[in-house]
Every structure is written in C-alpha cells, then in structure tokens.
C-alpha cells in the first residue's frame, strides 16, 4: 500500500476519532435532566409510536444487549475466520483480514460516535417514562431522555450493512452469502423488536437507528475499499464457491 493511500485511510480514521471525541465531550457537557416524578402522557406522542410503546422490561432489555453484541461479535470474527481459512493465498488473505477488521472497527467508531451525538441533540423521552414503574437506572443516570435514535439498532445494523457490503465486494458468488446475511438480518430485527418490547424505544427510534447504522457502515466500508483499491475477489478465492468450498 502506498504512502498516499495510508494517509487517506488515516484521514478517514481521524474523522472518526474526532467524532468520538466530540461525542465524549458532548456527554460530559450535557445537563443531566432530573425527573420530577410525574408520569408523561402518551397522548402527546404521535399515534404510530404510541401504538407500539411498551412499559419497561429488564429481561427484554438485557436480551436486546445480547443480540447486538452477538451481531457485532459475529461480524468481526466472520471477517477473520472466513477469509483466513477459506482463501487459498494466505499472504493475501492475511492482508485482507487485517484491512477488513480495521475497517469494521472504524465503522463501529463512526456508529457509536454518531448515535451518541444524535441522542444528546434530540433529547427524546423513552417510552417507559409514559408508564408506571419506569427504569430506575435510566432515571438515575439521566438516560431516560436519550431515546432517539436507538443505539442498539444503530450498532446491530452497522454489522448488517458491513456484511452486506463485505460479501458484495469480496465474495459475491459465495454459497454462504445468503444464509449468513439472513442470520445477521435476524439478529438486527431481533434487536429492534427487543428494544421496543423492553420499553426503551419507539418504532421510529429503531427504524432511524437501523437505517443510519446500515448507511454509515456501508459508506465507511466503500470509502476505505476505494482507497485501498481492492475490488471483488476472483473466482478461485471465493468463500464457499464451487472452486474452493467452505
């Protein structure tokens, strides 16, 4: 890789780091809202979101966290394992593995920074505040007014978007493409559903988070890939292809 390409990639990473710093500063600077003890009125929420609003459920809250961790962990390890153990040229495989792992980490940096910033700017009240017995932890930490967008959905679909682009540009003919992407979509939609059922987010929160997460990871991956100059894999290196079955 040339010095010019390295500088371009460093620039993309720098922007992500700047966004991360901005989100950390915004979090420290934000005024923690104190709840006055009065239940918010669901009638003040738009009809679509109000129809899907639910009271707080800690079990479903924890399951939503498990789902998003599973999606992101699976994306990271699939990039490493599928490339390294199914591609013939180990030297090329190692370089691609490092680059794609770095890019995925970069996608997560952008995603985490952006959804934190958007939450602070929007300051939307979470659904569980419109019902009795809201989350005590959310109230104590001032998290109850950080509903939009859904960070869990944002990160889950960061993984989904990355894997869509990854298979499309690296291994478009792989027999593993459809089943793997179906699993990631299942994890992504499960995360969205659990965040709503747990009372943490409205429908528009999860839809916005999922859309933004998908777009961010797709954009970062494609920008990095264009800088690197690596196109689609050739037939003999296809993961799960007839030439080199997984």
mmCIF file of N, CA and C in Angstrom, residues 49 115 118-120 122-130 142-153 195 199-206 208-209:
data_model
loop_
_atom_site.group_PDB
_atom_site.id
_atom_site.type_symbol
_atom_site.label_atom_id
_atom_site.label_comp_id
_atom_site.label_asym_id
_atom_site.label_seq_id
_atom_site.Cartn_x
_atom_site.Cartn_y
_atom_site.Cartn_z
ATOM 1 N N UNK A 49 -46.069 5.825 17.028
ATOM 2 C CA UNK A 49 -45.168 5.461 18.115
ATOM 3 C C UNK A 49 -45.934 5.067 19.371
ATOM 4 N N UNK A 115 -24.406 8.053 16.956
ATOM 5 C CA UNK A 115 -25.668 7.855 17.671
ATOM 6 C C UNK A 115 -25.641 8.534 19.038
ATOM 7 N N UNK A 118 -26.361 12.258 18.292
ATOM 8 C CA UNK A 118 -27.762 12.461 17.912
ATOM 9 C C UNK A 118 -28.688 12.332 19.116
ATOM 10 N N UNK A 119 -28.405 11.380 19.998
ATOM 11 C CA UNK A 119 -29.223 11.216 21.200
ATOM 12 C C UNK A 119 -29.213 12.488 22.057
ATOM 13 N N UNK A 120 -28.021 13.024 22.234
ATOM 14 C CA UNK A 120 -27.882 14.215 23.075
ATOM 15 C C UNK A 120 -28.587 15.417 22.449
ATOM 16 N N UNK A 122 -31.134 15.325 20.279
ATOM 17 C CA UNK A 122 -32.589 15.130 20.188
ATOM 18 C C UNK A 122 -33.262 15.202 21.559
ATOM 19 N N UNK A 123 -32.692 14.535 22.556
ATOM 20 C CA UNK A 123 -33.256 14.561 23.901
ATOM 21 C C UNK A 123 -34.673 14.020 23.998
ATOM 22 N N UNK A 124 -34.961 12.959 23.277
ATOM 23 C CA UNK A 124 -36.324 12.411 23.282
ATOM 24 C C UNK A 124 -36.552 11.504 24.499
ATOM 25 N N UNK A 125 -37.727 11.603 25.077
ATOM 26 C CA UNK A 125 -38.098 10.805 26.240
ATOM 27 C C UNK A 125 -38.363 9.356 25.816
ATOM 28 N N UNK A 126 -37.862 8.410 26.605
ATOM 29 C CA UNK A 126 -38.059 6.994 26.288
ATOM 30 C C UNK A 126 -39.495 6.554 26.577
ATOM 31 N N UNK A 127 -39.977 5.506 25.882
ATOM 32 C CA UNK A 127 -41.357 5.052 26.057
ATOM 33 C C UNK A 127 -41.710 4.655 27.487
ATOM 34 N N UNK A 128 -40.759 4.035 28.204
ATOM 35 C CA UNK A 128 -41.101 3.552 29.544
ATOM 36 C C UNK A 128 -41.466 4.681 30.514
ATOM 37 N N UNK A 129 -41.138 5.922 30.159
ATOM 38 C CA UNK A 129 -41.494 7.054 31.023
ATOM 39 C C UNK A 129 -42.981 7.398 30.928
ATOM 40 N N UNK A 130 -43.680 6.792 29.973
ATOM 41 C CA UNK A 130 -45.104 7.038 29.805
ATOM 42 C C UNK A 130 -45.944 5.981 30.524
ATOM 43 N N UNK A 142 -30.030 9.746 34.076
ATOM 44 C CA UNK A 142 -30.496 10.736 33.104
ATOM 45 C C UNK A 142 -30.587 10.185 31.699
ATOM 46 N N UNK A 143 -30.636 8.856 31.600
ATOM 47 C CA UNK A 143 -30.692 8.194 30.291
ATOM 48 C C UNK A 143 -32.111 8.141 29.741
ATOM 49 N N UNK A 144 -33.093 8.448 30.572
ATOM 50 C CA UNK A 144 -34.488 8.318 30.159
ATOM 51 C C UNK A 144 -34.876 9.303 29.057
ATOM 52 N N UNK A 145 -34.033 10.316 28.810
ATOM 53 C CA UNK A 145 -34.347 11.300 27.761
ATOM 54 C C UNK A 145 -33.397 11.166 26.570
ATOM 55 N N UNK A 146 -32.909 9.953 26.344
ATOM 56 C CA UNK A 146 -31.996 9.704 25.218
ATOM 57 C C UNK A 146 -32.549 8.576 24.343
ATOM 58 N N UNK A 147 -33.768 8.749 23.896
ATOM 59 C CA UNK A 147 -34.441 7.671 23.169
ATOM 60 C C UNK A 147 -34.081 7.604 21.684
ATOM 61 N N UNK A 148 -33.965 8.773 21.047
ATOM 62 C CA UNK A 148 -33.731 8.776 19.588
ATOM 63 C C UNK A 148 -32.303 9.147 19.256
ATOM 64 N N UNK A 149 -31.685 8.379 18.316
ATOM 65 C CA UNK A 149 -32.122 7.105 17.731
ATOM 66 C C UNK A 149 -31.733 5.940 18.630
ATOM 67 N N UNK A 150 -32.191 4.761 18.299
ATOM 68 C CA UNK A 150 -31.830 3.577 19.076
ATOM 69 C C UNK A 150 -30.370 3.212 18.804
ATOM 70 N N UNK A 151 -29.543 3.287 19.853
ATOM 71 C CA UNK A 151 -28.131 2.946 19.691
ATOM 72 C C UNK A 151 -27.919 1.471 19.403
ATOM 73 N N UNK A 152 -28.710 0.610 20.064
ATOM 74 C CA UNK A 152 -28.603 -0.831 19.822
ATOM 75 C C UNK A 152 -28.925 -1.165 18.360
ATOM 76 N N UNK A 153 -30.004 -0.577 17.850
ATOM 77 C CA UNK A 153 -30.378 -0.819 16.447
ATOM 78 C C UNK A 153 -29.329 -0.249 15.506
ATOM 79 N N UNK A 195 -35.766 -3.956 21.665
ATOM 80 C CA UNK A 195 -35.646 -2.590 22.185
ATOM 81 C C UNK A 195 -37.014 -1.915 22.317
ATOM 82 N N UNK A 199 -39.446 -1.442 26.215
ATOM 83 C CA UNK A 199 -39.869 -0.101 26.598
ATOM 84 C C UNK A 199 -38.799 0.959 26.445
ATOM 85 N N UNK A 200 -37.691 0.596 25.817
ATOM 86 C CA UNK A 200 -36.587 1.554 25.672
ATOM 87 C C UNK A 200 -36.732 2.474 24.474
ATOM 88 N N UNK A 201 -37.455 2.014 23.446
ATOM 89 C CA UNK A 201 -37.519 2.807 22.219
ATOM 90 C C UNK A 201 -38.880 2.739 21.535
ATOM 91 N N UNK A 202 -39.175 3.811 20.830
ATOM 92 C CA UNK A 202 -40.340 3.864 19.958
ATOM 93 C C UNK A 202 -39.986 3.231 18.604
ATOM 94 N N UNK A 203 -41.010 2.988 17.804
ATOM 95 C CA UNK A 203 -40.809 2.407 16.480
ATOM 96 C C UNK A 203 -39.893 3.280 15.621
ATOM 97 N N UNK A 204 -40.131 4.593 15.628
ATOM 98 C CA UNK A 204 -39.303 5.479 14.804
ATOM 99 C C UNK A 204 -37.853 5.539 15.302
ATOM 100 N N UNK A 205 -37.637 5.279 16.588
ATOM 101 C CA UNK A 205 -36.277 5.241 17.123
ATOM 102 C C UNK A 205 -35.476 4.097 16.507
ATOM 103 N N UNK A 206 -36.087 2.907 16.486
ATOM 104 C CA UNK A 206 -35.356 1.735 15.993
ATOM 105 C C UNK A 206 -35.211 1.770 14.474
ATOM 106 N N UNK A 208 -35.009 4.500 12.612
ATOM 107 C CA UNK A 208 -33.988 5.504 12.316
ATOM 108 C C UNK A 208 -32.596 4.965 12.622
ATOM 109 N N UNK A 209 -32.462 4.319 13.788
ATOM 110 C CA UNK A 209 -31.167 3.770 14.166
ATOM 111 C C UNK A 209 -30.671 2.720 13.186
#
